[in-house]
CSV table of C-alpha atoms in Angstrom, one decimal:
chain,number,residue,atom,x,y,z
A,1,MET,CA,0.0,0.0,0.0
A,2,LEU,CA,2.8,2.4,0.7
A,3,PHE,CA,4.2,1.6,-2.7
A,4,LYS,CA,0.8,2.6,-4.3
A,5,LYS,CA,0.8,5.9,-2.3
A,6,PHE,CA,4.4,6.6,-3.4
A,7,ILE,CA,3.6,5.9,-7.1
A,8,SER,CA,0.4,8.0,-6.9
A,9,GLY,CA,2.3,11.0,-5.5
A,10,TRP,CA,5.1,10.6,-8.0
A,11,GLU,CA,2.5,10.5,-10.8
A,12,ASN,CA,0.9,13.7,-9.5
A,13,ASP,CA,4.2,15.5,-9.4
A,14,ARG,CA,4.9,14.4,-13.0
A,15,LEU,CA,1.5,15.7,-14.1
A,16,GLU,CA,2.0,18.9,-12.2
A,17,LYS,CA,5.5,19.4,-13.7
A,18,ARG,CA,4.2,18.7,-17.2
A,19,PHE,CA,1.3,21.2,-16.7
A,20,TYR,CA,3.7,24.0,-15.6
A,21,GLN,CA,6.0,23.2,-18.6
A,22,MET,CA,3.1,23.5,-21.0
A,23,LEU,CA,2.0,26.7,-19.4
A,24,THR,CA,5.5,28.2,-19.6
A,25,PHE,CA,5.8,27.1,-23.2
A,26,GLY,CA,2.4,28.6,-24.1
A,27,LEU,CA,3.2,32.0,-22.4
A,28,THR,CA,6.6,32.1,-24.1
A,29,LEU,CA,4.9,31.5,-27.4
A,30,ALA,CA,2.3,34.2,-26.7
A,31,LEU,CA,5.1,36.6,-25.8
A,32,MET,CA,7.0,35.9,-29.0
A,33,PHE,CA,3.8,36.5,-31.1
A,34,SER,CA,3.2,39.8,-29.2
A,35,VAL,CA,6.7,41.1,-29.9
A,36,TYR,CA,6.4,40.1,-33.5
A,37,GLY,CA,3.0,41.9,-33.8
A,38,ILE,CA,4.4,45.0,-32.2
A,39,ILE,CA,7.4,45.1,-34.5
A,40,SER,CA,5.3,44.5,-37.6
A,41,VAL,CA,2.6,47.1,-36.6
A,42,SER,CA,5.2,49.7,-35.8
A,43,LYS,CA,6.5,49.6,-39.4
A,44,THR,CA,3.0,50.2,-40.9
A,45,THR,CA,1.3,52.4,-38.4
A,46,ARG,CA,-0.2,55.6,-39.8
A,47,VAL,CA,-0.4,58.4,-37.3
A,48,ILE,CA,-3.5,60.7,-37.6
A,49,LEU,CA,-2.4,64.3,-36.9
A,50,MET,CA,-4.9,67.0,-36.0
A,51,PRO,CA,-2.9,70.0,-34.8
A,52,ALA,CA,-4.6,73.5,-34.9
A,53,ALA,CA,-2.8,74.4,-38.1
A,54,LEU,CA,-4.4,71.6,-40.1
A,55,GLU,CA,-8.0,71.7,-41.4
A,56,LYS,CA,-8.3,68.0,-42.5
A,57,SER,CA,-7.3,64.6,-41.2
A,58,VAL,CA,-4.0,63.5,-42.6
A,59,TRP,CA,-1.6,60.6,-42.2
A,60,VAL,CA,2.1,60.3,-41.9
A,61,SER,CA,4.0,57.0,-42.0
A,62,GLY,CA,7.8,57.0,-41.8
A,63,GLU,CA,8.9,58.5,-45.1
A,64,GLU,CA,5.5,59.0,-46.7
A,65,ALA,CA,2.5,61.1,-46.0
A,66,SER,CA,-0.9,62.0,-47.5
A,67,ASP,CA,-1.0,64.8,-50.1
A,68,GLU,CA,-3.5,66.6,-47.8
A,69,TYR,CA,-0.8,66.7,-45.1
A,70,PHE,CA,1.7,68.4,-47.5
A,71,ALA,CA,-1.0,70.8,-48.8
A,72,GLN,CA,-1.9,71.9,-45.3
A,73,MET,CA,1.7,72.3,-44.3
A,74,ALA,CA,2.3,74.3,-47.5
A,75,ASN,CA,-0.3,76.8,-46.2
A,76,PHE,CA,1.3,76.7,-42.8
A,77,PHE,CA,4.8,77.5,-44.1
A,78,ALA,CA,3.4,80.1,-46.5
A,79,ASN,CA,2.1,82.1,-43.5
A,80,PHE,CA,5.7,82.3,-42.1
A,81,ARG,CA,7.3,83.1,-45.4
A,82,LEU,CA,4.8,85.3,-47.2
A,83,SER,CA,2.9,87.3,-44.5
A,84,TYR,CA,4.9,89.7,-42.4
A,85,THR,CA,5.3,93.2,-41.1
A,86,PRO,CA,8.5,95.0,-39.9
A,87,GLN,CA,7.7,93.8,-36.4
A,88,THR,CA,6.9,90.1,-37.2
A,89,VAL,CA,9.3,89.4,-40.1
A,90,ASP,CA,12.1,88.0,-37.8
A,91,TYR,CA,9.8,85.8,-35.8
A,92,GLY,CA,8.1,84.3,-39.0
A,93,PHE,CA,11.4,83.7,-40.8
A,94,ALA,CA,13.0,82.1,-37.7
A,95,ASN,CA,10.0,79.7,-37.4
A,96,LEU,CA,10.3,78.8,-41.0
A,97,LEU,CA,14.0,78.1,-40.7
A,98,LYS,CA,13.3,75.5,-38.0
A,99,TYR,CA,11.7,73.4,-40.7
A,100,VAL,CA,14.3,73.8,-43.5
A,101,THR,CA,16.6,71.0,-44.5
A,102,PRO,CA,20.3,71.7,-43.7
A,103,GLU,CA,21.2,71.6,-47.4
A,104,ALA,CA,18.8,74.5,-48.1
A,105,SER,CA,19.2,76.4,-44.9
A,106,GLY,CA,22.2,78.5,-45.9
A,107,ILE,CA,20.7,79.7,-49.1
A,108,LEU,CA,17.2,80.4,-47.7
A,109,GLN,CA,18.6,82.0,-44.5
A,110,ALA,CA,20.7,84.5,-46.6
A,111,GLU,CA,17.6,85.3,-48.8
A,112,LEU,CA,15.4,85.8,-45.8
A,113,LYS,CA,17.9,88.0,-44.1
A,114,ASN,CA,18.0,90.3,-47.1
A,115,VAL,CA,14.2,90.4,-47.2
A,116,ALA,CA,14.0,91.2,-43.5
A,117,LEU,CA,16.4,94.1,-43.8
A,118,ASP,CA,14.5,95.4,-46.8
A,119,VAL,CA,11.1,95.1,-45.0
A,120,LYS,CA,12.4,96.9,-41.9
A,121,GLY,CA,14.2,99.6,-43.9
A,122,LYS,CA,11.2,100.5,-46.0
A,123,ASN,CA,8.4,99.9,-43.5
A,124,TYR,CA,7.1,97.4,-45.9
A,125,ALA,CA,4.4,94.7,-45.1
A,126,GLN,CA,2.9,91.9,-47.1
A,127,THR,CA,0.0,89.4,-46.6
A,128,PHE,CA,-0.5,86.3,-48.6
A,129,ILE,CA,-3.9,84.6,-48.6
A,130,PRO,CA,-3.7,81.1,-50.1
A,131,MET,CA,-6.6,80.2,-52.5
A,132,GLU,CA,-5.5,76.8,-53.6
A,133,VAL,CA,-2.7,74.3,-53.2
A,134,SER,CA,-2.0,71.7,-56.0
A,135,VAL,CA,0.4,68.9,-56.4
A,136,VAL,CA,3.2,69.5,-59.0
A,137,ASP,CA,5.1,66.3,-58.4
A,138,PRO,CA,4.0,63.7,-55.8
A,139,LYS,CA,7.3,61.8,-55.9
A,140,THR,CA,9.4,64.8,-54.9
A,141,HIS,CA,6.6,66.3,-52.7
A,142,THR,CA,6.5,69.5,-54.8
A,143,PHE,CA,3.4,71.7,-54.4
A,144,LEU,CA,2.2,74.9,-55.9
A,145,ILE,CA,0.5,77.5,-53.7
A,146,LYS,CA,-1.6,80.1,-55.5
A,147,GLY,CA,-3.0,83.1,-53.6
A,148,ASN,CA,-3.7,86.8,-53.3
A,149,GLU,CA,-0.6,88.8,-52.2
A,150,ARG,CA,-1.1,92.3,-50.9
A,151,HIS,CA,1.8,94.8,-50.5
A,152,PHE,CA,1.7,97.7,-48.0
A,153,ILE,CA,4.0,100.6,-47.3
A,154,GLY,CA,3.1,101.8,-43.9
A,155,SER,CA,-0.6,101.3,-43.6
A,156,GLN,CA,-1.3,102.0,-47.3
A,157,MET,CA,-2.0,99.1,-49.7
A,158,VAL,CA,0.0,99.7,-52.9
A,159,GLU,CA,-0.6,96.5,-54.8
A,160,GLU,CA,-2.7,93.3,-54.8
A,161,ILE,CA,-1.7,90.5,-57.2
A,162,VAL,CA,-2.3,86.8,-57.7
A,163,LYS,CA,1.0,85.0,-57.1
A,164,GLU,CA,2.2,81.4,-57.2
A,165,TYR,CA,4.9,79.8,-55.1
A,166,GLN,CA,6.5,76.4,-55.4
A,167,VAL,CA,7.3,74.5,-52.2
A,168,THR,CA,9.2,71.2,-52.1
A,169,PHE,CA,9.2,69.0,-48.9
A,170,VAL,CA,11.3,66.2,-47.5
A,171,LEU,CA,9.9,63.8,-45.0
A,172,ILE,CA,12.4,62.3,-42.6
A,173,ASN,CA,11.2,59.9,-39.9
A,174,GLY,CA,7.7,61.5,-40.0
A,175,LYS,CA,9.0,65.0,-39.6
A,176,ILE,CA,8.5,67.5,-42.5
A,177,TYR,CA,11.2,69.8,-43.8
A,178,VAL,CA,11.1,72.4,-46.5
A,179,SER,CA,13.9,71.9,-49.1
A,180,ALA,CA,12.8,74.7,-51.5
A,181,PHE,CA,10.4,77.7,-51.3
A,182,LYS,CA,10.5,79.9,-54.4
A,183,ASP,CA,8.5,82.0,-56.8
A,184,PHE,CA,6.9,79.9,-59.4
A,185,GLN,CA,7.8,80.9,-63.0
A,186,LYS,CA,5.7,79.4,-65.7
A,187,PRO,CA,7.8,77.9,-68.5
A,188,GLY,CA,8.6,80.5,-71.2
A,189,THR,CA,8.1,83.5,-68.9
A,190,ALA,CA,10.9,85.9,-68.1
A,191,GLU,CA,11.9,86.3,-64.5
A,192,PRO,CA,10.8,89.7,-63.0
A,193,ARG,CA,13.5,92.2,-62.4
């Protein structure tokens, strides 16, 4: 009888050990699937951005983004670059330069410095009201902003024109940078002097 009791206890220990081994194996397997799922989802996750500067839902995923995102950001950057007064020109240009690629920063910084000196020296102001943003080249993220531009000297408006600007973006790890911001010249037209 003692032998039967000993065998019975030994059998229970074996079953209990097997149960814990299977449980450990199952939990390890579940953990590995979870890690794999997290890694695969992190590569394809689209982030929905809704900051105050954007009017529509957009997505950004690594090195790609929706055209709506680029269009809304073109309007955002146009405000810094194209609407200014002698008092706000430095602030707007400094904010724009935070989003410029290092390759384009030197050229744009020199250009903006000259514009700022001219604006302050002549008490000149400008407003730009975007009317439409269109895609020029989706592969290079180049967009065309068309809008009304008003020029002021002091508080007197001296000119109102429809103007177009071309903006090229680069997306690096989900962050947008401006690589070019220039007047748009239609093919075959002479550059203004």
